[in-house]
Amino acid sequence: MIVSASVLTCACGDSDNKGDEPVSPDKPGTPEQTDNLAERNLSRAIEMIDAAVDNYFTGPAMSRYYNPYNGQKSSELGSVWMYTSSIEAVNAAMHSMQALKEKGSSKLYDQNFNRYKELLARLTEGAEYYRGSFTLTSYTGTNTWSPLGVDRGTSPGSANTEGIHNVYDDQMWFIREMIEAYRVSGEKKYLESAEYLTDYVLDGWDCTLDASGKENGGFTWGPGYITKHACSNGPMISPLVWLHEIYKDSPDVITYKIIDKDNKRVEVTRRKADRYLDIAKATYDWQKSHLLDPATGVYSDMMGGDDSNGQIRYEMVDGERYRAHTHLRDRVGEHYTYNSGSTLSGLVDLYRVTGDASYLADIKDLTSKSFSRFATLGQQVPGHYSFDINGFRPWFDGVLMRAYVESYPVCPEAGKCAEAFQDNLDYAWENFQYKHMLPTSLLVGWNRENTRNSTEGMFTFGYAAEYAVLSRYQLQK
């Protein structure tokens, strides 16, 4: 289905094609023998994932780039964020296998689910190369943690995680995928991994109090930073809501520290379900109040502008050293699709569990304004919407697409936005698919110089994940 130009008001933007012309592959894709669009989408996702695992991985190590035209993979390895994209794609495919089976079509499930469950376990084990330990002084105390570092270590548990070498958004995306892995496999080890990293992230919540006695709130980009980013807040909303749902009928409790009106650190114990939902709401409230751009209706990149020259501030309370609040003045930076996308997904989850009408109003508003801001009709191919592909945006755009799919049941307009991504993937598959891979630019194709076709692994896994998520969307329709 081609999305009509009248579906939504679309904002115009500059093309990012760098002058490259479309190139058809030597061996175009063979159409799948099915009339079921949900099955076809999932079949393509599986085909891409299987090839990507072969192309990008050497043992447990994932290369950042692979060029299908010369078969070369880069010596540079992917960061933990890039690596997590492989787990994301496998989870998305497994969920769609289950969904199709529940609808009476079990072929793809029977053929692939068990081997993907084994692949999921191997990928999760491989992520341990990104783990390392360090001691952190936060707003409420000093503790030793073992989070995931940005870069891969030489052995499991050996990664450098000090200071800026780990960031909260990487933990958030991994938490999300560990909860997804738990949901799709039922294996508690994934939930335990998610909760450990959730404890680590929540230790970074700015629970210092303002003059009115309210928490300042927000997560910095990482423990080594003072700026607070949309990318280190929005992605945490959904996982927190999911944890609330997992524990909503459980008496399980969690103990953590807060800061009282006398600036003392005190322990509180609450039901996990209540703690997780409350902090999810608080995260969204902080994100919306600080980073929503009123001029465009989408999310800006970060809060900056401090008086400490970028240095983390500390304070002594009762002889103990704690991180202190840093006042940030300025909402700055670009509008990225995944900042609005991750927040939109969180909104959908908050609305599902609370029924709060204000969340639904925000869902509808962000859906319409984000598509108008980020999609441009007919810029490269008539009847197709173009999205910026500079930098890491091809993966960012997939986050926005998933949010539209998740919004569709309560906001039908979002389905029309999701169709734009379906159209672009299909156009690329039918015109440029080469050795089970799609080019970075879905509407332009491969570069005529074969040596310039090295493709980010996270984009390949990202496009596969999009196809898998769209499989479930087609079932919803």
Coordinates of C-alpha atoms in Angstrom, one line a residue:
M1 CA 0.0 0.0 0.0
I2 CA 1.3 3.4 -1.0
V3 CA 0.5 6.1 1.6
S4 CA -1.6 8.9 0.2
A5 CA -0.2 12.4 0.4
S6 CA -3.3 13.5 2.2
V7 CA -2.8 11.1 5.1
L8 CA -0.8 13.6 7.3
T9 CA 0.8 17.0 6.9
C10 CA 4.4 16.4 6.1
A11 CA 7.4 18.7 6.7
C12 CA 9.9 19.2 3.9
G13 CA 13.6 18.5 4.5
D14 CA 16.9 18.3 2.6
S15 CA 17.9 15.2 0.7
D16 CA 20.9 13.2 2.1
N17 CA 21.7 11.1 -0.9
K18 CA 25.1 12.6 -1.5
G19 CA 24.4 12.4 -5.2
D20 CA 24.5 8.6 -5.5
E21 CA 22.2 7.1 -8.1
P22 CA 20.1 4.0 -7.7
V23 CA 21.8 0.7 -8.5
S24 CA 20.0 -2.5 -9.1
P25 CA 21.6 -5.7 -7.6
D26 CA 23.0 -8.4 -9.8
K27 CA 20.6 -10.9 -8.3
P28 CA 17.2 -9.4 -7.4
G29 CA 15.2 -11.0 -4.6
T30 CA 12.9 -13.9 -5.4
P31 CA 9.3 -13.2 -4.3
E32 CA 8.2 -15.4 -1.4
Q33 CA 5.5 -18.0 -2.3
T34 CA 2.8 -16.5 0.0
D35 CA -0.1 -14.1 -0.3
N36 CA 0.0 -13.4 3.4
L37 CA 1.8 -10.1 4.1
A38 CA 2.5 -10.9 7.7
E39 CA 4.2 -14.1 6.7
R40 CA 6.1 -12.5 3.9
N41 CA 7.4 -9.7 6.2
L42 CA 8.5 -12.3 8.8
S43 CA 10.1 -14.5 6.1
R44 CA 12.2 -11.5 4.9
A45 CA 13.2 -10.7 8.5
I46 CA 14.4 -14.2 9.1
E47 CA 16.3 -14.3 5.8
M48 CA 18.1 -11.0 6.7
I49 CA 18.9 -12.1 10.3
D50 CA 20.3 -15.4 9.2
A51 CA 22.6 -13.7 6.6
A52 CA 23.6 -10.9 9.0
V53 CA 24.7 -13.4 11.7
D54 CA 26.9 -15.1 9.1
N55 CA 28.2 -11.8 7.7
Y56 CA 28.8 -9.7 10.7
F57 CA 29.8 -12.3 13.4
T58 CA 33.1 -14.1 14.0
G59 CA 32.4 -16.3 17.0
P60 CA 30.8 -14.0 19.6
A61 CA 32.3 -10.8 18.1
M62 CA 30.2 -8.6 15.8
S63 CA 32.0 -6.5 13.2
R64 CA 30.6 -3.0 12.7
Y65 CA 30.5 -3.1 8.9
Y66 CA 30.1 -5.7 6.1
N67 CA 30.2 -5.2 2.4
P68 CA 28.1 -7.7 0.5
Y69 CA 29.8 -6.8 -2.8
N70 CA 33.3 -7.9 -1.8
G71 CA 32.5 -10.0 1.3
Q72 CA 34.7 -7.9 3.6
K73 CA 33.8 -7.3 7.2
S74 CA 35.5 -4.6 9.2
S75 CA 38.1 -5.2 11.9
E76 CA 36.3 -2.5 13.9
L77 CA 33.8 -4.2 16.2
G78 CA 30.4 -2.8 17.0
S79 CA 29.7 -1.0 20.3
V80 CA 27.3 -2.6 22.8
W81 CA 24.5 -0.5 21.3
M82 CA 25.2 -1.8 17.9
Y83 CA 25.5 -5.4 19.2
T84 CA 22.1 -5.1 21.0
S85 CA 20.5 -4.5 17.6
S86 CA 21.1 -8.2 16.8
I87 CA 19.2 -9.2 19.9
E88 CA 16.5 -6.8 19.1
A89 CA 16.0 -8.4 15.6
V90 CA 15.9 -11.9 17.0
N91 CA 13.4 -11.0 19.7
A92 CA 11.2 -9.2 17.2
A93 CA 11.2 -12.2 14.9
M94 CA 10.4 -14.6 17.7
H95 CA 7.5 -12.5 18.8
S96 CA 6.1 -12.5 15.3
M97 CA 6.6 -16.2 15.0
Q98 CA 4.4 -16.6 18.1
A99 CA 1.9 -14.1 16.8
L100 CA 1.5 -15.9 13.5
K101 CA 1.2 -19.3 15.3
E102 CA -1.6 -17.9 17.5
K103 CA -3.4 -16.8 14.3
G104 CA -3.2 -20.4 12.9
S105 CA 0.0 -20.1 10.8
S106 CA 2.7 -22.1 12.5
K107 CA 5.1 -22.9 9.6
L108 CA 7.7 -20.2 10.4
Y109 CA 7.4 -20.9 14.1
D110 CA 7.9 -24.6 13.6
Q111 CA 10.9 -24.1 11.4
N112 CA 12.7 -21.3 13.3
F113 CA 11.6 -20.7 16.9
N114 CA 13.8 -23.2 18.7
R115 CA 16.9 -22.3 16.7
Y116 CA 16.2 -18.6 17.3
K117 CA 15.8 -19.3 21.0
E118 CA 19.3 -20.9 20.9
L119 CA 20.6 -17.9 18.9
L120 CA 19.2 -15.5 21.5
A121 CA 21.0 -17.3 24.2
R122 CA 24.3 -17.2 22.3
L123 CA 23.9 -13.5 21.6
T124 CA 23.1 -12.7 25.2
E125 CA 26.2 -14.7 26.3
G126 CA 28.3 -12.7 23.8
A127 CA 27.1 -9.5 25.3
E128 CA 29.1 -10.4 28.5
Y129 CA 32.3 -9.2 26.6
Y130 CA 30.9 -5.7 27.1
R131 CA 30.4 -6.0 30.8
G132 CA 32.9 -4.6 33.4
S133 CA 32.9 -3.5 37.0
F134 CA 33.6 0.0 38.5
T135 CA 32.8 2.0 41.6
L136 CA 30.3 4.8 41.3
T137 CA 29.4 7.7 43.7
S138 CA 25.8 8.6 42.9
Y139 CA 23.2 10.9 44.4
T140 CA 22.5 8.4 47.2
G141 CA 25.7 6.5 47.8
T142 CA 28.8 4.8 46.6
N143 CA 28.5 1.3 45.1
T144 CA 30.3 -1.2 42.8
W145 CA 28.4 -2.0 39.7
S146 CA 28.9 -4.3 36.6
P147 CA 27.1 -2.6 33.7
L148 CA 27.7 -2.8 30.0
G149 CA 30.5 -0.7 28.6
V150 CA 30.4 1.1 25.3
D151 CA 33.3 -0.9 23.9
R152 CA 33.9 -4.7 23.9
G153 CA 36.5 -6.2 26.2
T154 CA 38.8 -9.0 25.3
S155 CA 37.0 -11.5 27.6
P156 CA 33.7 -11.6 29.4
G157 CA 33.6 -9.1 32.2
S158 CA 36.7 -7.3 31.2
A159 CA 35.3 -4.2 29.5
N160 CA 36.2 -0.7 30.6
T161 CA 33.1 0.8 32.3
E162 CA 34.6 3.7 34.2
G163 CA 33.1 7.2 33.8
I164 CA 32.2 8.0 30.2
H165 CA 32.9 4.4 29.1
N166 CA 29.4 3.4 29.9
V167 CA 26.2 5.3 29.3
Y168 CA 22.7 4.9 30.6
D169 CA 21.0 4.7 27.2
D170 CA 23.0 1.6 26.3
Q171 CA 21.8 -0.1 29.5
M172 CA 18.2 1.0 28.7
W173 CA 18.2 -0.6 25.2
F174 CA 19.7 -3.8 26.6
I175 CA 17.2 -3.8 29.5
R176 CA 14.4 -3.5 26.9
E177 CA 15.7 -6.5 24.9
M178 CA 16.2 -8.6 28.1
I179 CA 12.6 -8.1 29.1
E180 CA 11.5 -8.9 25.5
A181 CA 13.7 -12.0 25.7
Y182 CA 12.0 -13.0 29.0
R183 CA 8.5 -12.4 27.5
V184 CA 9.2 -14.4 24.3
S185 CA 11.2 -17.3 25.9
G186 CA 9.9 -17.4 29.5
E187 CA 13.4 -17.8 30.8
K188 CA 13.9 -15.9 34.1
K189 CA 17.6 -15.3 33.5
Y190 CA 16.7 -12.6 31.1
L191 CA 14.4 -10.9 33.6
E192 CA 17.2 -11.1 36.3
S193 CA 19.6 -9.4 33.8
A194 CA 17.1 -6.7 33.1
E195 CA 16.4 -6.0 36.7
Y196 CA 20.0 -5.8 37.7
L197 CA 20.7 -3.2 35.0
T198 CA 17.4 -1.4 35.9
D199 CA 18.7 -1.0 39.5
Y200 CA 21.9 0.4 38.1
V201 CA 20.1 2.9 35.9
L202 CA 17.7 4.0 38.6
D203 CA 20.7 4.7 40.8
G204 CA 21.4 7.5 38.3
W205 CA 18.0 9.2 38.7
D206 CA 18.5 12.7 39.9
C207 CA 16.6 12.5 43.2
T208 CA 18.0 15.7 44.6
L209 CA 15.3 18.1 45.6
D210 CA 14.5 21.6 44.3
A211 CA 13.5 24.6 46.3
S212 CA 9.9 23.3 46.5
G213 CA 11.0 19.9 47.7
K214 CA 10.3 18.1 44.4
E215 CA 12.9 15.8 42.8
N216 CA 14.9 17.5 40.1
G217 CA 14.6 14.3 38.1
G218 CA 16.0 13.0 34.9
F219 CA 18.9 10.8 33.9
T220 CA 22.2 12.2 32.7
W221 CA 23.6 10.6 29.5
G222 CA 25.8 8.4 31.7
P223 CA 27.4 8.5 35.1
G224 CA 30.4 10.4 33.7
Y225 CA 28.3 13.2 32.2
I226 CA 26.3 16.2 33.5
T227 CA 24.0 16.7 30.4
K228 CA 20.6 15.1 30.4
H229 CA 19.5 13.7 27.1
A230 CA 16.2 12.6 25.5
C231 CA 18.0 9.4 24.6
S232 CA 18.9 8.6 28.2
N233 CA 15.3 9.1 29.4
G234 CA 12.8 8.2 26.8
P235 CA 14.0 4.6 26.3
M236 CA 13.5 3.8 30.0
I237 CA 9.8 4.5 30.1
S238 CA 8.6 1.3 28.4
P239 CA 10.8 -1.1 30.2
L240 CA 9.7 0.3 33.6
V241 CA 6.1 -0.1 32.6
W242 CA 6.7 -3.7 31.5
L243 CA 8.4 -4.5 34.8
H244 CA 5.3 -3.0 36.6
E245 CA 3.1 -5.3 34.6
I246 CA 5.3 -8.3 35.4
Y247 CA 5.1 -7.6 39.1
K248 CA 1.6 -6.0 39.4
D249 CA 0.1 -9.1 41.1
S250 CA 3.3 -9.9 43.1
P251 CA 4.1 -8.9 46.7
D252 CA 7.8 -8.6 45.7
V253 CA 9.4 -5.4 47.1
I254 CA 12.4 -3.3 46.3
T255 CA 14.5 -1.2 48.7
Y256 CA 16.2 2.0 47.5
K257 CA 17.4 5.3 48.8
I258 CA 15.8 8.7 48.5
I259 CA 16.7 12.2 49.8
D260 CA 14.5 13.7 52.5
K261 CA 13.7 17.3 53.2
D262 CA 16.8 17.6 55.4
N263 CA 19.0 16.4 52.5
K264 CA 19.6 13.1 54.3
R265 CA 19.7 9.8 52.4
V266 CA 17.1 7.4 53.7
E267 CA 16.0 3.9 52.7
V268 CA 12.5 3.1 51.6
T269 CA 10.9 -0.2 50.7
R270 CA 8.0 -0.5 48.3
R271 CA 6.3 -3.0 46.1
K272 CA 8.3 -3.4 42.9
A273 CA 5.1 -2.8 40.8
D274 CA 4.5 0.6 42.4
R275 CA 8.1 1.7 42.3
Y276 CA 8.5 0.8 38.6
L277 CA 5.3 2.5 37.5
D278 CA 5.9 5.7 39.6
I279 CA 9.4 6.2 38.2
A280 CA 8.1 5.5 34.6
K281 CA 5.6 8.3 35.1
A282 CA 8.3 10.6 36.6
T283 CA 10.6 9.9 33.7
Y284 CA 8.0 10.8 31.1
D285 CA 7.0 13.9 33.0
W286 CA 10.7 15.1 33.1
Q287 CA 11.1 14.3 29.4
K288 CA 8.0 16.2 28.4
S289 CA 8.6 19.2 30.6
H290 CA 12.2 19.7 29.7
L291 CA 12.8 18.4 26.2
L292 CA 9.5 18.7 24.2
D293 CA 10.0 21.5 21.6
P294 CA 6.8 23.6 21.6
A295 CA 7.7 24.9 18.1
T296 CA 7.6 21.5 16.4
G297 CA 5.9 19.2 18.9
V298 CA 8.8 16.7 18.8
Y299 CA 11.7 16.1 21.2
S300 CA 15.0 18.0 21.3
D301 CA 18.3 16.3 22.0
M302 CA 19.3 17.3 25.5
M303 CA 19.5 19.8 28.4
G304 CA 22.8 21.6 28.6
G305 CA 24.1 24.9 29.7
D306 CA 25.5 24.5 33.2
D307 CA 27.7 26.7 35.5
S308 CA 30.2 24.0 36.4
N309 CA 32.3 23.9 33.2
G310 CA 31.1 20.4 32.5
Q311 CA 32.4 19.0 35.8
I312 CA 30.4 16.7 38.0
R313 CA 29.6 18.4 41.3
Y314 CA 29.8 16.5 44.7
E315 CA 28.7 17.4 48.2
M316 CA 29.4 16.1 51.7
V317 CA 26.5 15.2 53.9
D318 CA 27.1 13.7 57.4
G319 CA 30.6 12.9 56.4
E320 CA 29.6 11.0 53.2
R321 CA 30.3 12.1 49.6
Y322 CA 27.4 12.2 47.2
R323 CA 26.8 13.5 43.7
A324 CA 25.1 16.9 43.7
H325 CA 22.6 18.3 41.3
T326 CA 23.8 20.3 38.3
H327 CA 21.4 23.0 37.1
L328 CA 21.0 22.8 33.3
R329 CA 19.5 25.9 31.6
D330 CA 19.2 25.1 27.9
R331 CA 17.1 22.7 25.7
V332 CA 19.4 22.3 22.7
G333 CA 20.3 19.9 19.9
E334 CA 18.6 18.3 16.9
H335 CA 15.3 16.5 16.7
Y336 CA 16.1 12.8 16.3
T337 CA 13.4 10.3 15.3
Y338 CA 14.3 7.9 18.0
N339 CA 13.9 10.4 20.8
S340 CA 10.3 11.0 19.8
G341 CA 9.9 7.3 19.0
S342 CA 11.1 6.0 22.3
T343 CA 8.9 8.5 24.1
L344 CA 5.9 7.7 22.0
S345 CA 6.3 4.0 22.8
G346 CA 6.5 4.8 26.5
L347 CA 3.4 6.9 26.2
V348 CA 1.5 3.9 24.7
D349 CA 2.6 1.7 27.6
L350 CA 1.7 4.3 30.2
Y351 CA -1.8 4.8 28.7
R352 CA -2.3 1.0 28.5
V353 CA -1.7 0.5 32.2
T354 CA -3.2 3.7 33.6
G355 CA -6.0 4.7 31.2
D356 CA -5.0 8.3 31.7
A357 CA -6.7 10.4 29.0
S358 CA -3.8 12.9 29.0
Y359 CA -1.5 10.2 27.7
L360 CA -3.8 9.4 24.9
A361 CA -3.9 13.0 23.9
D362 CA -0.1 13.1 23.9
I363 CA 0.0 9.9 21.8
K364 CA -2.2 11.5 19.1
D365 CA -0.3 14.8 19.1
L366 CA 3.2 13.2 19.0
T367 CA 2.1 10.8 16.3
S368 CA 0.9 13.5 14.0
K369 CA 3.6 16.0 14.6
S370 CA 6.5 13.5 14.4
F371 CA 5.4 12.2 11.0
S372 CA 5.0 15.8 9.8
R373 CA 8.5 16.6 11.1
F374 CA 10.4 13.6 9.9
A375 CA 8.7 12.3 6.7
T376 CA 8.9 14.0 3.3
L377 CA 6.6 12.7 0.5
G378 CA 8.1 12.2 -3.0
Q379 CA 11.5 13.5 -2.3
Q380 CA 13.3 10.5 -3.9
V381 CA 10.6 8.2 -5.2
P382 CA 7.0 9.3 -6.1
G383 CA 4.4 8.1 -3.7
H384 CA 7.0 7.2 -1.0
Y385 CA 8.0 9.1 2.1
S386 CA 11.7 9.8 2.6
F387 CA 13.5 9.9 6.0
D388 CA 16.9 11.4 6.8
I389 CA 19.6 8.7 6.7
N390 CA 22.6 10.8 7.9
G391 CA 24.6 9.3 10.8
F392 CA 22.7 6.6 12.7
R393 CA 19.3 7.7 11.6
P394 CA 18.4 4.6 9.7
W395 CA 18.3 2.8 13.1
F396 CA 16.7 5.8 14.8
D397 CA 13.9 5.7 12.2
G398 CA 13.1 2.1 13.2
V399 CA 12.5 3.2 16.7
L400 CA 9.9 5.7 15.4
M401 CA 8.3 3.0 13.2
R402 CA 7.9 0.6 16.1
A403 CA 6.3 3.4 18.1
Y404 CA 3.7 3.9 15.3
V405 CA 2.9 0.2 15.3
E406 CA 2.5 0.2 19.0
S407 CA 0.3 3.3 18.8
Y408 CA -2.0 1.9 16.1
P409 CA -4.5 0.2 18.4
V410 CA -5.4 3.4 20.1
C411 CA -4.4 5.9 17.4
P412 CA -5.4 4.6 13.9
E413 CA -3.6 7.5 12.3
A414 CA -0.3 5.8 13.4
G415 CA -1.1 2.8 11.1
K416 CA -0.8 5.1 8.1
C417 CA 2.6 6.2 9.3
A418 CA 3.7 2.6 9.7
E419 CA 2.7 1.9 6.2
A420 CA 5.3 4.4 4.9
F421 CA 8.0 2.2 6.4
Q422 CA 6.4 -0.9 4.9
D423 CA 6.4 0.7 1.5
N424 CA 10.1 1.7 1.7
L425 CA 11.3 -1.7 2.9
D426 CA 9.3 -3.3 0.1
Y427 CA 10.6 -0.9 -2.5
A428 CA 14.2 -1.7 -1.4
W429 CA 13.6 -5.4 -1.4
E430 CA 12.1 -5.5 -4.8
N431 CA 14.7 -3.2 -6.4
F432 CA 17.9 -3.5 -4.4
Q433 CA 18.0 -6.6 -2.3
Y434 CA 21.4 -8.2 -2.7
K435 CA 22.7 -11.3 -1.0
H436 CA 19.9 -11.0 1.6
M437 CA 20.8 -7.4 2.5
L438 CA 19.3 -4.0 1.9
P439 CA 21.2 -0.8 1.3
T440 CA 21.4 1.9 3.9
S441 CA 19.3 4.1 1.6
L442 CA 16.1 2.1 0.9
L443 CA 14.9 4.5 -1.8
V444 CA 18.2 5.2 -3.6
G445 CA 20.0 1.8 -3.4
W446 CA 23.6 0.7 -3.4
N447 CA 26.6 2.9 -4.4
R448 CA 27.9 2.3 -8.0
E449 CA 31.4 1.9 -6.4
N450 CA 31.3 -1.5 -4.9
T451 CA 33.9 -0.7 -2.4
R452 CA 31.7 2.0 -0.9
N453 CA 28.9 -0.4 0.1
S454 CA 30.1 -1.3 3.6
T455 CA 26.9 -1.3 5.7
E456 CA 26.4 -0.9 9.4
G457 CA 25.4 -4.1 11.1
M458 CA 22.9 -2.3 13.2
F459 CA 21.2 -1.0 10.1
T460 CA 20.9 -4.5 8.7
F461 CA 19.6 -5.9 11.9
G462 CA 17.4 -2.8 12.3
Y463 CA 15.7 -3.3 8.9
A464 CA 15.1 -7.0 9.8
A465 CA 13.5 -5.9 13.1
E466 CA 11.3 -3.5 11.2
Y467 CA 10.1 -6.2 8.9
A468 CA 9.4 -8.5 11.9
V469 CA 7.5 -5.7 13.8
L470 CA 5.5 -4.9 10.6
S471 CA 4.5 -8.6 10.5
R472 CA 2.7 -8.1 13.8
Y473 CA 1.2 -4.9 12.6
Q474 CA -0.3 -6.6 9.5
L475 CA -1.8 -9.2 11.9
Q476 CA -3.4 -6.4 13.9
K477 CA -5.0 -4.9 10.8

